[in-house]
mmCIF file of C-alpha atoms and ligand atoms in Angstrom:
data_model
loop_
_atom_site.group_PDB
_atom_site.id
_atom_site.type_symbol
_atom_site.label_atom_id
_atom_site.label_comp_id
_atom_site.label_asym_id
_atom_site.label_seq_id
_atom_site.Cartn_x
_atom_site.Cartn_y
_atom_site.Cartn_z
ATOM 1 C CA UNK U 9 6.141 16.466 -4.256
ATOM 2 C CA UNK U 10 2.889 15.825 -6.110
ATOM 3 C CA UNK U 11 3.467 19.123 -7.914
ATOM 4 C CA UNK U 12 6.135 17.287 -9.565
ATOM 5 C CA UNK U 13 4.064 14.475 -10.363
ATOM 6 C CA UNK U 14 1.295 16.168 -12.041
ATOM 7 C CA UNK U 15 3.602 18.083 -14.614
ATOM 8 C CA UNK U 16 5.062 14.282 -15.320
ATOM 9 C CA UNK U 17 0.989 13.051 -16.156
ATOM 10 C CA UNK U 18 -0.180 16.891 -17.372
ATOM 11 C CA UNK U 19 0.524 15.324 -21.330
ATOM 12 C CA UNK U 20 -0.085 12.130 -20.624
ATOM 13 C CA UNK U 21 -3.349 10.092 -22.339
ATOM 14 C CA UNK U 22 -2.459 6.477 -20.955
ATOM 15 C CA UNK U 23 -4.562 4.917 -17.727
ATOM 16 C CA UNK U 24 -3.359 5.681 -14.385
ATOM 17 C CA UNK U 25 -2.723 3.171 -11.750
ATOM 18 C CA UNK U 26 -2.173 4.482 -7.998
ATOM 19 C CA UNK U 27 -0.806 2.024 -5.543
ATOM 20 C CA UNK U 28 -0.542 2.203 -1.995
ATOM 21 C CA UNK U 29 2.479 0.900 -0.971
ATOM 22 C CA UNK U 30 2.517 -0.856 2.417
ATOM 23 C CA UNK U 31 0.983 -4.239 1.985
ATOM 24 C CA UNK U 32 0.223 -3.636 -1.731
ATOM 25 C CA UNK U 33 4.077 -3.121 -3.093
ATOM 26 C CA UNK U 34 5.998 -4.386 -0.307
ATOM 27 C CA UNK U 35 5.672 -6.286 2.328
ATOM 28 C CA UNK U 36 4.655 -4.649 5.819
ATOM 29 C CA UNK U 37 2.944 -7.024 8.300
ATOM 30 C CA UNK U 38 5.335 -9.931 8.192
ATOM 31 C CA UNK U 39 9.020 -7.660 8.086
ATOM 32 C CA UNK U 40 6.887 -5.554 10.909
ATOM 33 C CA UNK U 41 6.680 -8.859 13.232
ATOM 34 C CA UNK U 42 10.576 -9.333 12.517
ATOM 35 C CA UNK U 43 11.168 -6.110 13.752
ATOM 36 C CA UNK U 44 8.853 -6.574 16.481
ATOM 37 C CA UNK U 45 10.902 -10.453 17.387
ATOM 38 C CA UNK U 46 13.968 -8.611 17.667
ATOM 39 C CA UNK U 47 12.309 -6.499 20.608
ATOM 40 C CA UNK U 48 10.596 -8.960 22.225
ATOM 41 C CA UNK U 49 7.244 -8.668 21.167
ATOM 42 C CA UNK U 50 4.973 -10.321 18.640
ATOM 43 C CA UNK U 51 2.372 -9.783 15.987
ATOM 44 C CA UNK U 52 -0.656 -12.026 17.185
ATOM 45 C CA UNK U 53 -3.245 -12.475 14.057
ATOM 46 C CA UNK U 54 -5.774 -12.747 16.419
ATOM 47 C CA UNK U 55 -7.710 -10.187 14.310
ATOM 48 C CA UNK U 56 -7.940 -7.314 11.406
ATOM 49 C CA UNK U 57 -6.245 -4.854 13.689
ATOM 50 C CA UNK U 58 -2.503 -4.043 15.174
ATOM 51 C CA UNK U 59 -3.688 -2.722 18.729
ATOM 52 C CA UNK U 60 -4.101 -5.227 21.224
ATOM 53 C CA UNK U 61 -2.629 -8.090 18.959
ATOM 54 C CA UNK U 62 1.152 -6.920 19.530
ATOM 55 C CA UNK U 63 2.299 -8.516 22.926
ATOM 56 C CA UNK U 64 5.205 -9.205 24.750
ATOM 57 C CA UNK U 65 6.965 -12.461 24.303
ATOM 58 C CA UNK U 66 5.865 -12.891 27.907
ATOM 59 C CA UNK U 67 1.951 -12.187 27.074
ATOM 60 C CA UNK U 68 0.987 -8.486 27.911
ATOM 61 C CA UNK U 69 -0.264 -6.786 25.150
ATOM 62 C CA UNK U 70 1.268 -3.168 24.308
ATOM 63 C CA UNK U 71 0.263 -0.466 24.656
ATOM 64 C CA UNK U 72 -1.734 1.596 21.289
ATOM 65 C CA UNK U 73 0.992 4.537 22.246
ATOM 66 C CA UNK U 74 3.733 1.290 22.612
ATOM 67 C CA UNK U 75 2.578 0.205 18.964
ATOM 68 C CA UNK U 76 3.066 3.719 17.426
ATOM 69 C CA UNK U 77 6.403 4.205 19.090
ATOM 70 C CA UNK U 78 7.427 0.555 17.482
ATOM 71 C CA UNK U 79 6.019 1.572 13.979
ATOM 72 C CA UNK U 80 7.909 4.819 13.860
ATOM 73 C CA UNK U 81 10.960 2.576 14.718
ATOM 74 C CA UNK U 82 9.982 0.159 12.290
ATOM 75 C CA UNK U 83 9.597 3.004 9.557
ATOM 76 C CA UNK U 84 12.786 4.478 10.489
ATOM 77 C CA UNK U 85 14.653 1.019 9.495
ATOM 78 C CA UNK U 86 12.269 0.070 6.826
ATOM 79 C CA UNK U 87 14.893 -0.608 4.635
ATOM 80 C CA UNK U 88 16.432 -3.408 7.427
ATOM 81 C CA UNK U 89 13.140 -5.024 7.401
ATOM 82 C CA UNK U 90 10.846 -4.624 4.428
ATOM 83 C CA UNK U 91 10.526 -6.736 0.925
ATOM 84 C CA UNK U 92 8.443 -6.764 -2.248
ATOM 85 C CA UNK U 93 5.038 -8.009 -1.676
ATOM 86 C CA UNK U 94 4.715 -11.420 -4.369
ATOM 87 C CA UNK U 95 4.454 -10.371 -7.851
ATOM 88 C CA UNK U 96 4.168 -6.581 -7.266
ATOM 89 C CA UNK U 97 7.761 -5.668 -9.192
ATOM 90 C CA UNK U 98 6.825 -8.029 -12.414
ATOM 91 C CA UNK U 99 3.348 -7.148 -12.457
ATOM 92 C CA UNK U 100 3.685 -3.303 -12.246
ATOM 93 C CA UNK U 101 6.735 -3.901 -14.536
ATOM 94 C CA UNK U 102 4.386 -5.336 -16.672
ATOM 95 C CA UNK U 103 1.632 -2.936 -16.568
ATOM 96 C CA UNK U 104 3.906 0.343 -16.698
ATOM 97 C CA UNK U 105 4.083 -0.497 -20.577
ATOM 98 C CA UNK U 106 1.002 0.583 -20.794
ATOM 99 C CA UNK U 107 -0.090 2.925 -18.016
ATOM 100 C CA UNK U 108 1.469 5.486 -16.174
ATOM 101 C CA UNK U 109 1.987 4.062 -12.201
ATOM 102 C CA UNK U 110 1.983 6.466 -9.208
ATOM 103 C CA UNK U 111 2.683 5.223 -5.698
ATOM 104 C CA UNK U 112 0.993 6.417 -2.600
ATOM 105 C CA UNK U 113 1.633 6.315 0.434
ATOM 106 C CA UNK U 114 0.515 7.604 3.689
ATOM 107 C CA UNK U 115 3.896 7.706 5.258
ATOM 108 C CA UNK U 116 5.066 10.648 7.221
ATOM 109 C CA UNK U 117 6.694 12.408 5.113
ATOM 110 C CA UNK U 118 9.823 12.409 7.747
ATOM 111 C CA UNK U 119 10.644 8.924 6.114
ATOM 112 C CA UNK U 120 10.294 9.593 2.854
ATOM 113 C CA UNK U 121 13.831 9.672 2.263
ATOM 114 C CA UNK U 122 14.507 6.020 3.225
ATOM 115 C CA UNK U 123 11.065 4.552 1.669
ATOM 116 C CA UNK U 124 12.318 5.996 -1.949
ATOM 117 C CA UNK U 125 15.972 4.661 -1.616
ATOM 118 C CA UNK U 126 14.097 1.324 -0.581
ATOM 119 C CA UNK U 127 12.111 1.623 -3.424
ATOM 120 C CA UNK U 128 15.089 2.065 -6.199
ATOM 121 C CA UNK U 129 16.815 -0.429 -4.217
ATOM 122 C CA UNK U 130 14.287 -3.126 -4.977
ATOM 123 C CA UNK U 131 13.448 -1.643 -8.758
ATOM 124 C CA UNK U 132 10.257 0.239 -8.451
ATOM 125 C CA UNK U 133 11.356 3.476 -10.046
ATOM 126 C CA UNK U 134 7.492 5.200 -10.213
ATOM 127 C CA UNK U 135 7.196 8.553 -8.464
ATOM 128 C CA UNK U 136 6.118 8.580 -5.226
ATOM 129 C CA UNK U 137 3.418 10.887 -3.115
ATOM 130 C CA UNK U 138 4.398 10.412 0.891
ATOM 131 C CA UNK U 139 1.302 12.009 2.462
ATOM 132 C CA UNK U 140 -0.816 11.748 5.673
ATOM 133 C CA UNK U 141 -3.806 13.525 3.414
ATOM 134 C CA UNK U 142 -6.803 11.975 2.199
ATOM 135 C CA UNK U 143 -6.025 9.653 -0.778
ATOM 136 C CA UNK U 144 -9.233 10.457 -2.651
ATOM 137 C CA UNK U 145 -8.535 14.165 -3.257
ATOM 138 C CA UNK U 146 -5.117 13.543 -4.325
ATOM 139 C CA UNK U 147 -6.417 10.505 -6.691
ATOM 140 C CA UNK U 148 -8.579 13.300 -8.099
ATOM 141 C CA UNK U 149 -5.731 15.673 -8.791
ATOM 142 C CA UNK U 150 -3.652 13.433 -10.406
ATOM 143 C CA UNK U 151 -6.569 12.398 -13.036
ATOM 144 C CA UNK U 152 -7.525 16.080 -13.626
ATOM 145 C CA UNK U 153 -9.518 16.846 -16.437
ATOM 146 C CA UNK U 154 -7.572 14.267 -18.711
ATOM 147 C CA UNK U 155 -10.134 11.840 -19.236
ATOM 148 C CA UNK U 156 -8.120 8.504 -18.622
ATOM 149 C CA UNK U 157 -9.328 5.192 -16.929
ATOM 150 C CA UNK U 158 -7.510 5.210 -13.467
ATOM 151 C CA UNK U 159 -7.356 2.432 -10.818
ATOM 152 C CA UNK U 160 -6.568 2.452 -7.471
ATOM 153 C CA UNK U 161 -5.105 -0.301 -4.997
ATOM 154 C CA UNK U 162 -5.090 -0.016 -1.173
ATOM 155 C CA UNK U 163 -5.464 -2.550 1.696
ATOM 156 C CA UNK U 164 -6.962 -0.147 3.885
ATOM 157 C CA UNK U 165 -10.573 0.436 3.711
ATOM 158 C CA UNK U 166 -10.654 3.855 4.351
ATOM 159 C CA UNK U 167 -8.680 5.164 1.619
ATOM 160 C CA UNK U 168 -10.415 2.919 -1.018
ATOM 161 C CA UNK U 169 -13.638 4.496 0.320
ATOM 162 C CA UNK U 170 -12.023 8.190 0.216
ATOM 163 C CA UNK U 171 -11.445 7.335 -3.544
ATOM 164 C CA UNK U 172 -14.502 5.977 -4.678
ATOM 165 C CA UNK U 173 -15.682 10.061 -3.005
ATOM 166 C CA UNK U 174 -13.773 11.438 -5.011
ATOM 167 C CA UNK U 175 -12.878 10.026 -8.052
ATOM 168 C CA UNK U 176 -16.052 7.490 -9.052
ATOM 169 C CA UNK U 177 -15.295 6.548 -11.929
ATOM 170 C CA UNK U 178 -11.810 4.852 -10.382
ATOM 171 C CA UNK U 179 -11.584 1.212 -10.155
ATOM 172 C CA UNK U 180 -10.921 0.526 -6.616
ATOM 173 C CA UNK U 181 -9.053 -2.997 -5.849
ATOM 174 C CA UNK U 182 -8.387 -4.033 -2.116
ATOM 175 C CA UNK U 183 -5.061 -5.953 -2.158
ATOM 176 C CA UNK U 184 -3.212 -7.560 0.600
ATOM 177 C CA UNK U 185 -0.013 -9.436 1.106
ATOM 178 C CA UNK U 186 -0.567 -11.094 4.121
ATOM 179 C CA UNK U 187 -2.111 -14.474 4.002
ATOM 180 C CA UNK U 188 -3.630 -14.676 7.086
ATOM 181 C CA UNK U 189 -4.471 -10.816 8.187
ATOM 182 C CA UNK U 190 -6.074 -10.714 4.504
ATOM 183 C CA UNK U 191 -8.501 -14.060 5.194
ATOM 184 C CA UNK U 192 -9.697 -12.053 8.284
ATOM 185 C CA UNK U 193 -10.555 -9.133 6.505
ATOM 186 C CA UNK U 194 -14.150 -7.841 6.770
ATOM 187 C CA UNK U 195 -16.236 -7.261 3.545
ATOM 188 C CA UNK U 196 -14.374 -4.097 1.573
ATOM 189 C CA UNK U 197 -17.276 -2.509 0.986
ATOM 190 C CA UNK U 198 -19.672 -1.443 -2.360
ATOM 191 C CA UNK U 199 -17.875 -1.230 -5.919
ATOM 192 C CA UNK U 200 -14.577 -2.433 -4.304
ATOM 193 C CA UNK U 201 -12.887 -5.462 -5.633
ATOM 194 C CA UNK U 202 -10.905 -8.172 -3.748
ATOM 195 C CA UNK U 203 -7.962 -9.382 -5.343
ATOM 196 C CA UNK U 204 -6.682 -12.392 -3.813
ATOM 197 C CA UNK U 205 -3.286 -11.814 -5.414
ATOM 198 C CA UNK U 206 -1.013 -9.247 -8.230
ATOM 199 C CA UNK U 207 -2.063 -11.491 -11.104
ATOM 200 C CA UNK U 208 -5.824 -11.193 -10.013
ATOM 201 C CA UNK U 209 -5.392 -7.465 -9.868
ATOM 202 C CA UNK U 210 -3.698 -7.475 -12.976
ATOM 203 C CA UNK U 211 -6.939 -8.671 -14.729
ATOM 204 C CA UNK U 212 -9.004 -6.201 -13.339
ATOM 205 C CA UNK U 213 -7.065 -3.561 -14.009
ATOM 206 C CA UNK U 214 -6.471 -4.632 -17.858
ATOM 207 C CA UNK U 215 -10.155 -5.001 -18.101
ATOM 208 C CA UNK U 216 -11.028 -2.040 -16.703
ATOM 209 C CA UNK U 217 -7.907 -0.136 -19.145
ATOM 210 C CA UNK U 218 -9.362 -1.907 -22.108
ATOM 211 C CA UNK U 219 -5.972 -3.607 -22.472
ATOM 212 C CA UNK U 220 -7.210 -7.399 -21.742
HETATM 213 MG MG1 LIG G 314 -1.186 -0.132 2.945
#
């Protein structure tokens, strides 16, 4: 799958923007807490986790092996449940003019299949990596030796930290949907930006292209 991918960029000189996909291109906590309504149980944004904030309409928190079984469910129906996060779609649409977009994410790759029809469905035709890997090594394969201007935008900490180990020269741009879960959100750490919104992370990442 990223074999693929690299032969697309091998020729390519134009910036390359990587974007995680849950809670960066669509939507994840809010369609999750549908899903979770429709089996009694509810996503409490008590705080900046999952575990211990998913309960039972009647009160008693789930279970962390309860949470994973709902989240493979969850991922299994993705396409019942998830939407485009607000101003993803234009703003990629927007930037793909000019860079060359990758998406990915660390989905098993059992559900690939129904993520990418998803995807199409809702008009964001970039290739897709689906891998439970490290991002920052496979941020650093798809810049090679090339010598282009890459960004990267993730939600979760972690992989923005994996990236700026291995690819340092990679803007790094925390992004999340949700409102609320993204208000509680501890500091991202050094040399990564918080984007409030798409439009914010648009400017950053035409600044950091040269293409502001
Ligand atoms: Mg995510």
């Amino acid at each position: 799958m990223i074999e693929s991918v690299l032969v697309s960029l091998a020729a390519s000189t134009r910036p390359l923007l990587v974007c995680d996909v849950d809670e960066v291109v669509l939507e994840f906590l809010d369609p999750f807490d549908a899903y979770l309504n429709s089996v009694d149980h509810r996503l409490h944004p008590d705080s900046f986790r999952l575990t211990g904030n998913v309960r039972h309409f009647g009160g008693e928190a789930a279970t962390a092996e309860a949470v994973d079984a709902f989240q493979e469910e969850f991922f299994r129906t993705q396409n019942k449940w998830q939407k485009p996060a607000r101003n993803a779609r234009e703003t990629l649409d927007r930037l793909s003019a000019g860079a060359d977009v990758v998406l990915l994410t660390a989905m098993p790759p059992r559900h690939q299949g129904v993520r990418r029809t998803l995807l199409d469905l809702l008009g964001f035709h970039f290739p897709m990596i689906a891998t439970e890997e490290p991002k920052g090594p496979v941020v650093r394969q798809l810049i090679a030796d090339r010598g282009v201007p890459a960004a990267f935008v993730d939600d979760i900490f972690t992989n923005l930290h994996s990236v700026r180990a291995h690819a340092p020269d990679c803007l790094l741009i925390n992004l999340m949907a949700n409102d609320i879960f993204r208000t509680m959100a501890p500091d991202p750490g050094e040399r990564v930006h918080k984007a409030e919104s798409w439009l914010e992370a648009e400017r950053l990442i035409r600044r950091h292209f040269g293409q502001d």
